[in-house]
mmCIF file of C-alpha atoms in Angstrom:
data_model
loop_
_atom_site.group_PDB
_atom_site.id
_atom_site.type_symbol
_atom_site.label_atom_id
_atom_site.label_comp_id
_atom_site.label_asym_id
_atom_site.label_seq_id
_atom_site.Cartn_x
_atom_site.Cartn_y
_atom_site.Cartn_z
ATOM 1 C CA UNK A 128 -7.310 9.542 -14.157
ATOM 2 C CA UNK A 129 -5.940 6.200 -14.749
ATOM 3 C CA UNK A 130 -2.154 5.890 -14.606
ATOM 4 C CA UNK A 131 -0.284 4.505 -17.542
ATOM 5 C CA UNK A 132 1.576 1.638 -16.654
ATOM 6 C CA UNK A 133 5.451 1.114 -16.542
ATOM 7 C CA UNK A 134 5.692 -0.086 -20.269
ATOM 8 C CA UNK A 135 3.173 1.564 -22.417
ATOM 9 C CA UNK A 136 2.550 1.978 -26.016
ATOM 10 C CA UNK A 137 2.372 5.106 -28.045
ATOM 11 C CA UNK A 138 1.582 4.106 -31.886
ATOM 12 C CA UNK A 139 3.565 0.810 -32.237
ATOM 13 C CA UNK A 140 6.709 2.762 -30.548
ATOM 14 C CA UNK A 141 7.465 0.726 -26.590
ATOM 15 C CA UNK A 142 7.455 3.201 -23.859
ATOM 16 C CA UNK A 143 9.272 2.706 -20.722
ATOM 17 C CA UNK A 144 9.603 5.220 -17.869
ATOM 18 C CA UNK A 145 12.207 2.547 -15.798
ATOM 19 C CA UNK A 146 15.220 2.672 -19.037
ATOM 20 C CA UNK A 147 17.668 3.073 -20.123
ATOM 21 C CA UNK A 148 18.927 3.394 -16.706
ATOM 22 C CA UNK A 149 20.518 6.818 -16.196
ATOM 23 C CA UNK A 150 18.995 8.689 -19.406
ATOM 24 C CA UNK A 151 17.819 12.212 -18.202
ATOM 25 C CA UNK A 152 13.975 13.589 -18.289
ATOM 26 C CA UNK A 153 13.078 16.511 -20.703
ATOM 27 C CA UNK A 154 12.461 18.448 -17.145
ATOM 28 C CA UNK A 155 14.548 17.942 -13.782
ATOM 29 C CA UNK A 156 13.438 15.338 -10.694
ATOM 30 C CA UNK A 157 13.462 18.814 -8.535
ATOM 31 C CA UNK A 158 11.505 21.026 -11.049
ATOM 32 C CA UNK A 159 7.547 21.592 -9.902
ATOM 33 C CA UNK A 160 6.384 19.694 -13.119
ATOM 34 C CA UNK A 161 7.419 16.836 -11.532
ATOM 35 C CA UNK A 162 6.388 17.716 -8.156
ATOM 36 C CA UNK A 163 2.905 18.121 -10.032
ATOM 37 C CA UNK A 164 1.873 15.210 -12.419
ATOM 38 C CA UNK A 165 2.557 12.683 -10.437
ATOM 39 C CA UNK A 166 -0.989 13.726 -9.153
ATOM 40 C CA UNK A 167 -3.872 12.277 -10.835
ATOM 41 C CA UNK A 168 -6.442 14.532 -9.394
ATOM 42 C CA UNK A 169 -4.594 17.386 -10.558
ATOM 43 C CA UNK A 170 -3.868 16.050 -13.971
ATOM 44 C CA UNK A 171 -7.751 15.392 -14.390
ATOM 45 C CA UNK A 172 -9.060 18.145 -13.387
ATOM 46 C CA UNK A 173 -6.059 20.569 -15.154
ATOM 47 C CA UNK A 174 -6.465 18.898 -18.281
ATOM 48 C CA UNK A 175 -10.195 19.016 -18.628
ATOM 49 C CA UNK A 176 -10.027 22.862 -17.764
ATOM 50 C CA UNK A 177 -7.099 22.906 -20.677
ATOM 51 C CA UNK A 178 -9.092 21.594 -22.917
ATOM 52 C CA UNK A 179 -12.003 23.738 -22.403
ATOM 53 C CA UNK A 180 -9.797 26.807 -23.000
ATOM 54 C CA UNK A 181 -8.302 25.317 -26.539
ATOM 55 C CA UNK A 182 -11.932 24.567 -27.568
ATOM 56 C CA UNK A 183 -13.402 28.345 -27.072
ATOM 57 C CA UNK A 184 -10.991 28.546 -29.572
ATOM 58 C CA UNK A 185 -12.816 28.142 -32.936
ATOM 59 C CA UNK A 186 -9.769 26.666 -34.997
ATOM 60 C CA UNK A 187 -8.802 24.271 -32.299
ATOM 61 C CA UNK A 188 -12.453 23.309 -31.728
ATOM 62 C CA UNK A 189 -12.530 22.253 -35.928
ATOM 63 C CA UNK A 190 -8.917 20.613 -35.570
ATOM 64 C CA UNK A 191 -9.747 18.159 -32.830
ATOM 65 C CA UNK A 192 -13.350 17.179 -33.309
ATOM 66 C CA UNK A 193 -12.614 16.677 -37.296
ATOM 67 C CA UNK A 194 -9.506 15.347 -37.623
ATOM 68 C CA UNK A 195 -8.737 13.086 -34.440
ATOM 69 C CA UNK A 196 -10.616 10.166 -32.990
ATOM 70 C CA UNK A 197 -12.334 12.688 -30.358
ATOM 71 C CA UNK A 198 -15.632 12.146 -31.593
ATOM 72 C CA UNK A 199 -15.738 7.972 -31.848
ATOM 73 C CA UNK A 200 -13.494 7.537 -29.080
ATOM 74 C CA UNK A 201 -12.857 10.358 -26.647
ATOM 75 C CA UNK A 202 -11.944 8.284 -24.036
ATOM 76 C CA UNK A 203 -8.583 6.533 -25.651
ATOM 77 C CA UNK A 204 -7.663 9.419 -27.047
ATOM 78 C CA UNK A 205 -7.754 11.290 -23.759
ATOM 79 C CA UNK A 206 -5.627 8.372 -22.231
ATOM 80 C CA UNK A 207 -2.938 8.107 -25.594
ATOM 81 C CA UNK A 208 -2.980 12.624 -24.749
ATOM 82 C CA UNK A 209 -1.945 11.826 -20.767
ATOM 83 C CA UNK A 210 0.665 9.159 -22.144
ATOM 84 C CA UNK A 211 2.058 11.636 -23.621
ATOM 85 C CA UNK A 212 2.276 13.927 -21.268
ATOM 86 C CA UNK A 213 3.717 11.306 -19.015
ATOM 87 C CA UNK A 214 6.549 10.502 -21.314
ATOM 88 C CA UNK A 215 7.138 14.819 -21.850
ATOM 89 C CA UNK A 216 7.560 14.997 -18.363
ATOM 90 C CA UNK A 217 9.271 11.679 -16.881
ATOM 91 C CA UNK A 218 10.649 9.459 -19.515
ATOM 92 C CA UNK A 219 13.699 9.358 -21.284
ATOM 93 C CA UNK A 220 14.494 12.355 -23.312
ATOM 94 C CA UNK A 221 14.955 10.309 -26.172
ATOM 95 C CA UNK A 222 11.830 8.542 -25.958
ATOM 96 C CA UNK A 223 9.487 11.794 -25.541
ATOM 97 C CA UNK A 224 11.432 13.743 -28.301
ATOM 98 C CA UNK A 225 10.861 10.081 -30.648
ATOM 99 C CA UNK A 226 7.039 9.972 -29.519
ATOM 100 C CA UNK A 227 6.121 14.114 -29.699
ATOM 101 C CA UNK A 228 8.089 14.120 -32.881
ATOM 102 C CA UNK A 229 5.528 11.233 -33.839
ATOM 103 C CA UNK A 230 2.479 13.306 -32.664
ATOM 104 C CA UNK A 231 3.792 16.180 -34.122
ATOM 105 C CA UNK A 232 4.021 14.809 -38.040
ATOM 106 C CA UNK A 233 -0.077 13.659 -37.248
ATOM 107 C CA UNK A 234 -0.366 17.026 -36.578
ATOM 108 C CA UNK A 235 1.121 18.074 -39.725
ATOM 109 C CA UNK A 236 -2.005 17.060 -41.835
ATOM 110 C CA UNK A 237 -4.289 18.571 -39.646
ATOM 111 C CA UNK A 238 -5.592 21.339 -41.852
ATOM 112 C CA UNK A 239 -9.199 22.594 -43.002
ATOM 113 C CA UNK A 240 -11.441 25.356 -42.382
ATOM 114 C CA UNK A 241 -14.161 26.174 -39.330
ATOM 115 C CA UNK A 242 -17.994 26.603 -40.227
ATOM 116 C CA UNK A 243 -17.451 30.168 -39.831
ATOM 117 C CA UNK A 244 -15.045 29.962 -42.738
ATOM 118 C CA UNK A 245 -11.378 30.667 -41.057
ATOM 119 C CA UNK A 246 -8.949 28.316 -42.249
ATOM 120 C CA UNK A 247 -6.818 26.631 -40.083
ATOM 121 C CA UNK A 248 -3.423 24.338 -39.692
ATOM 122 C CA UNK A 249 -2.371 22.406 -36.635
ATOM 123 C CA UNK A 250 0.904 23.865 -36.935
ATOM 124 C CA UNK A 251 0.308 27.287 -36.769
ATOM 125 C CA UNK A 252 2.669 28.235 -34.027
ATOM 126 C CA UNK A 253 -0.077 30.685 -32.306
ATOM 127 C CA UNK A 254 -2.684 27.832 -31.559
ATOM 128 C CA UNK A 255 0.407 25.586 -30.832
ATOM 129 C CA UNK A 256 1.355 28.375 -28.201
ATOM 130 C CA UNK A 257 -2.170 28.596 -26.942
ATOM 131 C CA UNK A 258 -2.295 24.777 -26.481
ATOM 132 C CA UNK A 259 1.054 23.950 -24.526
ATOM 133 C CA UNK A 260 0.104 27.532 -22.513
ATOM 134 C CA UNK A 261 -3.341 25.453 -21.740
ATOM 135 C CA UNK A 262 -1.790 22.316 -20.737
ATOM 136 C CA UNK A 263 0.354 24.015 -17.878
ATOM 137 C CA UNK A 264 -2.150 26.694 -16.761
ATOM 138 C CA UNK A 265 -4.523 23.659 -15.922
ATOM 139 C CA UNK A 266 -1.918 21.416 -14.714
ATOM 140 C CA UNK A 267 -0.659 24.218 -12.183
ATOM 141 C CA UNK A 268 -4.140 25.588 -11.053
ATOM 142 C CA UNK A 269 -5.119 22.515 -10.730
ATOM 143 C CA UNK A 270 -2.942 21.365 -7.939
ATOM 144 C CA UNK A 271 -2.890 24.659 -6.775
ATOM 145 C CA UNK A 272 -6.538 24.929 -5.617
ATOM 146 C CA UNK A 273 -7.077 21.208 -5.021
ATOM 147 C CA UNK A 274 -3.983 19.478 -3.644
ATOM 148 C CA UNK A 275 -1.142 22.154 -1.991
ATOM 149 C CA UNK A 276 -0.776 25.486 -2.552
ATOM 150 C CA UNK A 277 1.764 26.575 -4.676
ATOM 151 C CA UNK A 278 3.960 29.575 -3.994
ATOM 152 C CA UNK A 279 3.934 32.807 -6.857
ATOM 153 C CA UNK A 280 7.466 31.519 -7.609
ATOM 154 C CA UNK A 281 7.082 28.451 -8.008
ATOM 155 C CA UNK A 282 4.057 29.126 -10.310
ATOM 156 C CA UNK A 283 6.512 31.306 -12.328
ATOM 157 C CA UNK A 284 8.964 28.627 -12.618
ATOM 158 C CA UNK A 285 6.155 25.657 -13.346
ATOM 159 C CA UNK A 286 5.281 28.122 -15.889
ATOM 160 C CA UNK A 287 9.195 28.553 -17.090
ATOM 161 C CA UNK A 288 10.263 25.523 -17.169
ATOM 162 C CA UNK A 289 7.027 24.453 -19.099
ATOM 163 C CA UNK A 290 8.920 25.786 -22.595
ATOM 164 C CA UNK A 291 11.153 22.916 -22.457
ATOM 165 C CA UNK A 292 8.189 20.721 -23.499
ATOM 166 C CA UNK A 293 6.407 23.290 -25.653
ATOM 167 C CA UNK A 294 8.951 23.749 -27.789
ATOM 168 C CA UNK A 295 9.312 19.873 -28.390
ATOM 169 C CA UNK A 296 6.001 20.024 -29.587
ATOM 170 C CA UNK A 297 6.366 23.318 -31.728
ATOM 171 C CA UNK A 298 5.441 26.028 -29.563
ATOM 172 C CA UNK A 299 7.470 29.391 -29.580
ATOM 173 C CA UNK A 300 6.306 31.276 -27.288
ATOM 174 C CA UNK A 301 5.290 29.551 -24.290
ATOM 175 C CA UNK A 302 4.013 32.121 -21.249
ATOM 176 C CA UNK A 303 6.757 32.459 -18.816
ATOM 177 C CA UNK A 304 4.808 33.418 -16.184
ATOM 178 C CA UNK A 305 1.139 33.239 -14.377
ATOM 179 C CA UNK A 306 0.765 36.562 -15.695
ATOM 180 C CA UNK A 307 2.261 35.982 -19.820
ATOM 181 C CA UNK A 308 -0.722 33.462 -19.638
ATOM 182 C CA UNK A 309 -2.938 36.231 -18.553
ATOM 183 C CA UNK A 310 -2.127 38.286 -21.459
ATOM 184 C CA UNK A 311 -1.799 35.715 -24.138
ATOM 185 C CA UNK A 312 -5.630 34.806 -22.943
ATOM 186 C CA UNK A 313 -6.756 38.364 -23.289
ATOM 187 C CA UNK A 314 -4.920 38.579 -26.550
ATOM 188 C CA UNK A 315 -7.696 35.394 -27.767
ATOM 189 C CA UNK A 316 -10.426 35.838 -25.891
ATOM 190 C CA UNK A 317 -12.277 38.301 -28.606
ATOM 191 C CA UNK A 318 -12.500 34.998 -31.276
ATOM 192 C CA UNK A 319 -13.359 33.055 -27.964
ATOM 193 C CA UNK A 320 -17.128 31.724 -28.675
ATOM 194 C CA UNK A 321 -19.324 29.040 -26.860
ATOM 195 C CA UNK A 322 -20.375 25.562 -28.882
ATOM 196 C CA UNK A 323 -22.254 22.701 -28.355
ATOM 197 C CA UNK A 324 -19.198 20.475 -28.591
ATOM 198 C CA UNK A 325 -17.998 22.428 -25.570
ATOM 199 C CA UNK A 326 -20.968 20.732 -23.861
ATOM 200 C CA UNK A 327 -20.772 17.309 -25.592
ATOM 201 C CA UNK A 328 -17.421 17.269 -23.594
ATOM 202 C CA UNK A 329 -18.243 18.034 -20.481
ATOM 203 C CA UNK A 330 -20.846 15.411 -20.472
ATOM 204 C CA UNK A 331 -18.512 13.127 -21.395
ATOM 205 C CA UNK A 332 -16.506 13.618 -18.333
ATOM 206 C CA UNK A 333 -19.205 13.548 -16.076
ATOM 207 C CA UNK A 334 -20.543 10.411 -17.743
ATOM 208 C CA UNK A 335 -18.248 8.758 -15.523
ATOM 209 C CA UNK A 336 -16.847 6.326 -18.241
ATOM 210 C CA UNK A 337 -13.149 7.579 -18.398
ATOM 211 C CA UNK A 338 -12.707 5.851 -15.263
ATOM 212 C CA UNK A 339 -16.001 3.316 -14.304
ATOM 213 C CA UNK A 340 -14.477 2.340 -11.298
ATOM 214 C CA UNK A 341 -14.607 6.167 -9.350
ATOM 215 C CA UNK A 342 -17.617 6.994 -8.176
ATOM 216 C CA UNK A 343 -20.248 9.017 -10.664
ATOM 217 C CA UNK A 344 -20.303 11.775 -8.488
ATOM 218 C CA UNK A 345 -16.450 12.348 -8.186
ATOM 219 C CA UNK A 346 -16.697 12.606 -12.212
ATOM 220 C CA UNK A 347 -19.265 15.512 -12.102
ATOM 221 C CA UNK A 348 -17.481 17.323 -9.307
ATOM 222 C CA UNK A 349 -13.979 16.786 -11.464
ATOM 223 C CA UNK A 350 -15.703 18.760 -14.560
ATOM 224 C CA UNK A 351 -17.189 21.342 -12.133
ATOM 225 C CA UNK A 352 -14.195 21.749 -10.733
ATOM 226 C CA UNK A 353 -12.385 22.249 -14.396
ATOM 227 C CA UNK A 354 -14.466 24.609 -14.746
ATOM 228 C CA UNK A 355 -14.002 26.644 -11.954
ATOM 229 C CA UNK A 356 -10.304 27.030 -12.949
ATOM 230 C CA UNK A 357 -11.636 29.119 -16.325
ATOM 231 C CA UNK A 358 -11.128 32.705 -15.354
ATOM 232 C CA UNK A 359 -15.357 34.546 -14.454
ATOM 233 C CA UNK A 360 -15.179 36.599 -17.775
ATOM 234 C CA UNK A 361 -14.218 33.150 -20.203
ATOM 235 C CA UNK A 362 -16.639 31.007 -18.083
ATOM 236 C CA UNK A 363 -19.271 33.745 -18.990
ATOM 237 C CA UNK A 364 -18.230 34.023 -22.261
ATOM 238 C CA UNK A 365 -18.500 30.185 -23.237
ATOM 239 C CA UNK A 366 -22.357 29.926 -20.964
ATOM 240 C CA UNK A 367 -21.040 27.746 -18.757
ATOM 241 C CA UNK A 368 -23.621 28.670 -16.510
ATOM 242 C CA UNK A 369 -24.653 27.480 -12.873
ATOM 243 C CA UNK A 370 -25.167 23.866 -13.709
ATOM 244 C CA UNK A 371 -21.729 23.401 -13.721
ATOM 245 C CA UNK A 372 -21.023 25.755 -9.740
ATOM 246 C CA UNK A 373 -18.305 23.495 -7.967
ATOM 247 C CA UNK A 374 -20.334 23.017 -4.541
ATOM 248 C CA UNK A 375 -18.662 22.917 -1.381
ATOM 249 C CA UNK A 376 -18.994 19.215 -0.969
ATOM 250 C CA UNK A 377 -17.594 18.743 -4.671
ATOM 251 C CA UNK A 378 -14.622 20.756 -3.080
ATOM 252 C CA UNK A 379 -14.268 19.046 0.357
ATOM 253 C CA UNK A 380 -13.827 15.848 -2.148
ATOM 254 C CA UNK A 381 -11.758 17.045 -4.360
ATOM 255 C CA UNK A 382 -9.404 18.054 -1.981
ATOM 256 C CA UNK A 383 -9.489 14.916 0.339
ATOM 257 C CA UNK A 384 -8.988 12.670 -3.157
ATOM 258 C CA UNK A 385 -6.514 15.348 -4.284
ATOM 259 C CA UNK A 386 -3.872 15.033 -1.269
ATOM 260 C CA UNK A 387 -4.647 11.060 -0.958
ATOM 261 C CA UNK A 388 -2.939 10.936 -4.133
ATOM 262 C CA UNK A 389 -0.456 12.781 -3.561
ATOM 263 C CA UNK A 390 0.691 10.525 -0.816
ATOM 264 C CA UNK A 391 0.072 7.167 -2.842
ATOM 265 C CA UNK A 392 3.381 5.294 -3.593
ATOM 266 C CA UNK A 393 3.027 3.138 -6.429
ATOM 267 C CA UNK A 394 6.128 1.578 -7.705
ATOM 268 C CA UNK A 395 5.312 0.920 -11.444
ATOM 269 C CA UNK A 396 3.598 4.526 -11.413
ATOM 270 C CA UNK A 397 5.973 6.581 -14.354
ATOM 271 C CA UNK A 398 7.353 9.265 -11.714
ATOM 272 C CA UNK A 399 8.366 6.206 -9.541
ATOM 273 C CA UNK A 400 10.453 4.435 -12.380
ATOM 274 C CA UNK A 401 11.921 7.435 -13.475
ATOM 275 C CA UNK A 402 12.887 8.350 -10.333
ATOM 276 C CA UNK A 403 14.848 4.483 -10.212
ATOM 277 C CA UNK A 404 16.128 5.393 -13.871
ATOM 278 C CA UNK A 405 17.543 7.952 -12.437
ATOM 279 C CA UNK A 406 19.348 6.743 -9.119
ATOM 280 C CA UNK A 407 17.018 8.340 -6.732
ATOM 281 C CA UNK A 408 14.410 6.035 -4.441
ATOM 282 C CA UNK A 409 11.347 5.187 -6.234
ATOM 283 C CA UNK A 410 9.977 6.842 -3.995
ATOM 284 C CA UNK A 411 11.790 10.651 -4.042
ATOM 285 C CA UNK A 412 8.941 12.745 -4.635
ATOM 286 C CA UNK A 413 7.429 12.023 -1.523
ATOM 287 C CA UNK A 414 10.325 12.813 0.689
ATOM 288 C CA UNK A 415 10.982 15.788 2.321
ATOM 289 C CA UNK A 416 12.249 19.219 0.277
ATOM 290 C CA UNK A 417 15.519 18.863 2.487
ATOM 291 C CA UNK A 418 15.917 15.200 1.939
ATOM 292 C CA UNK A 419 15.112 15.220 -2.038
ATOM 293 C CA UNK A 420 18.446 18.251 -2.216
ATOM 294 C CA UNK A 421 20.534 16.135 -0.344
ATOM 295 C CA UNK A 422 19.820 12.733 -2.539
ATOM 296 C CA UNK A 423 20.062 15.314 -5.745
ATOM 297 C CA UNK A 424 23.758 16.568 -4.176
ATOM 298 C CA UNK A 425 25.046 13.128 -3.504
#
């Protein structure tokens, strides 16, 4: 939950959200995405939830916890994964096509086999689908249920617009709607299966040390909370069983922390500097609907 700062570094390459000054965004200042990430609460608990879903996945599982730094540093590379989703949603377009093409050639020597004996490749464009259909699901429900609601059509066009960045990193059919995700999620669950790594995570999370300075018990209710995003029948399916029940004060936080953020201006936050990049206020996305189309008309 910790924003990355103006200038960040992705694997030796700079990364600035504030230049070059004028240089478009992969996505549009009005589209929901960025409406949506510049919430931390939402990002959190979204990608946590995401995560969960692409590790009920057997081949995914394999890929991430032996061929990344998951297992001896989980935190980092949690914070290098929302650096780049950052950069796929505010920076330049040159700089996020530079750093996912970057992540994607990593991702090119990802290959090996589960215990069960399936072979598997990084590449494969159905578990890339699966993982940028993840990514926005979470993102979405995410705000959805703990910040503002979110109309049907704007879900549809979150969900839309979200193949602009899938495809960058090698998706090729991303869901275009609530529903697409739906199905592509039935179409899995049958290899779905639950693992002690699925566990390992989640204690992770609520071990508080992603972010030491937030309170232990806002950790726990942020992986309860993931959780409650998984569809009944997949939560069943991977035993994540009462222990992990969002309570009602774990939601009465969530929501107060959730819409906080949402109202925090921070000037060297990315959405803030790309915003500036771009002409607008720094501080655009928390103006009015009417008053963000008329700086976007003149």
């Amino acid at each position: 939950m910790v924003r990355p700062p103006m200038q960040s570094e992705y694997l030796g390459t700079a990364i600035d959200f504030a230049a070059p000054l004028g240089e478009p965004a992969l996505l549009a200042p009005d589209s929901v995405q960025w409406r949506i990430y510049k919430n931390p609460i939402a990002l959190g608990i979204g990608g946590i939830a995401a995560v969960l879903l692409e590790f009920a996945e057997p081949r995914i599982r394999s890929g991430v916890w032996d061929h990344s730094t998951y297992k001896a540093d989980p935190i980092g590379r949690s914070r290098r994964t929302g650096l780049v989703a950052m950069l796929a949603c505010y920076g330049p377009a040159s700089s996020a096509k530079a750093v996912i093409g970057q992540v994607n050639r990593m991702h090119g020597k990802v290959k090996g086999e589960t215990p069960g004996g399936t072979k598997y490749r990084a590449l494969d464009p159905v578990l890339l689908d699966w993982v940028a259909a993840t990514a926005s699901y979470g993102f979405l429900m995410a705000y959805d249920r703990f910040v503002h609601r979110i109309s049907d059509a704007d879900k549809d066009r979150f969900m839309a617009d979200g193949d602009a960045i899938g495809r960058e990193f090698g998706a090729r059919h991303t869901p275009p709607t609530v529903d697409a995700f739906m199905a592509m999620m039935d179409e899995l669950e049958p290899c779905f299966e639950p693992h002690p790594i699925v566990f390992e995570f989640l204690d992770i999370i609520q071990s508080g040390r992603a972010a030491p300075g937030v309170p232990r018990f806002l950790h726990r209710a942020i992986a309860r909370a993931s959780v409650s995003l998984l569809p009944g029948h997949i939560r069943r399916k991977l035993e994540l069983g009462p222990r992990y029940d969002l309570t009602r004060f774990d939601r009465t936080a969530l929501r107060i922390a959730g819409r906080l953020a949402d109202r925090y201006v921070d000037r060297t936050a990315p959405h803030c500097q790309a915003s500036a990049r771009l002409g607008l206020p720094h501080d655009f996305l928390f103006k009015s609907p009417a008053e963000q189309r008329r700086l976007l008309a003149a």
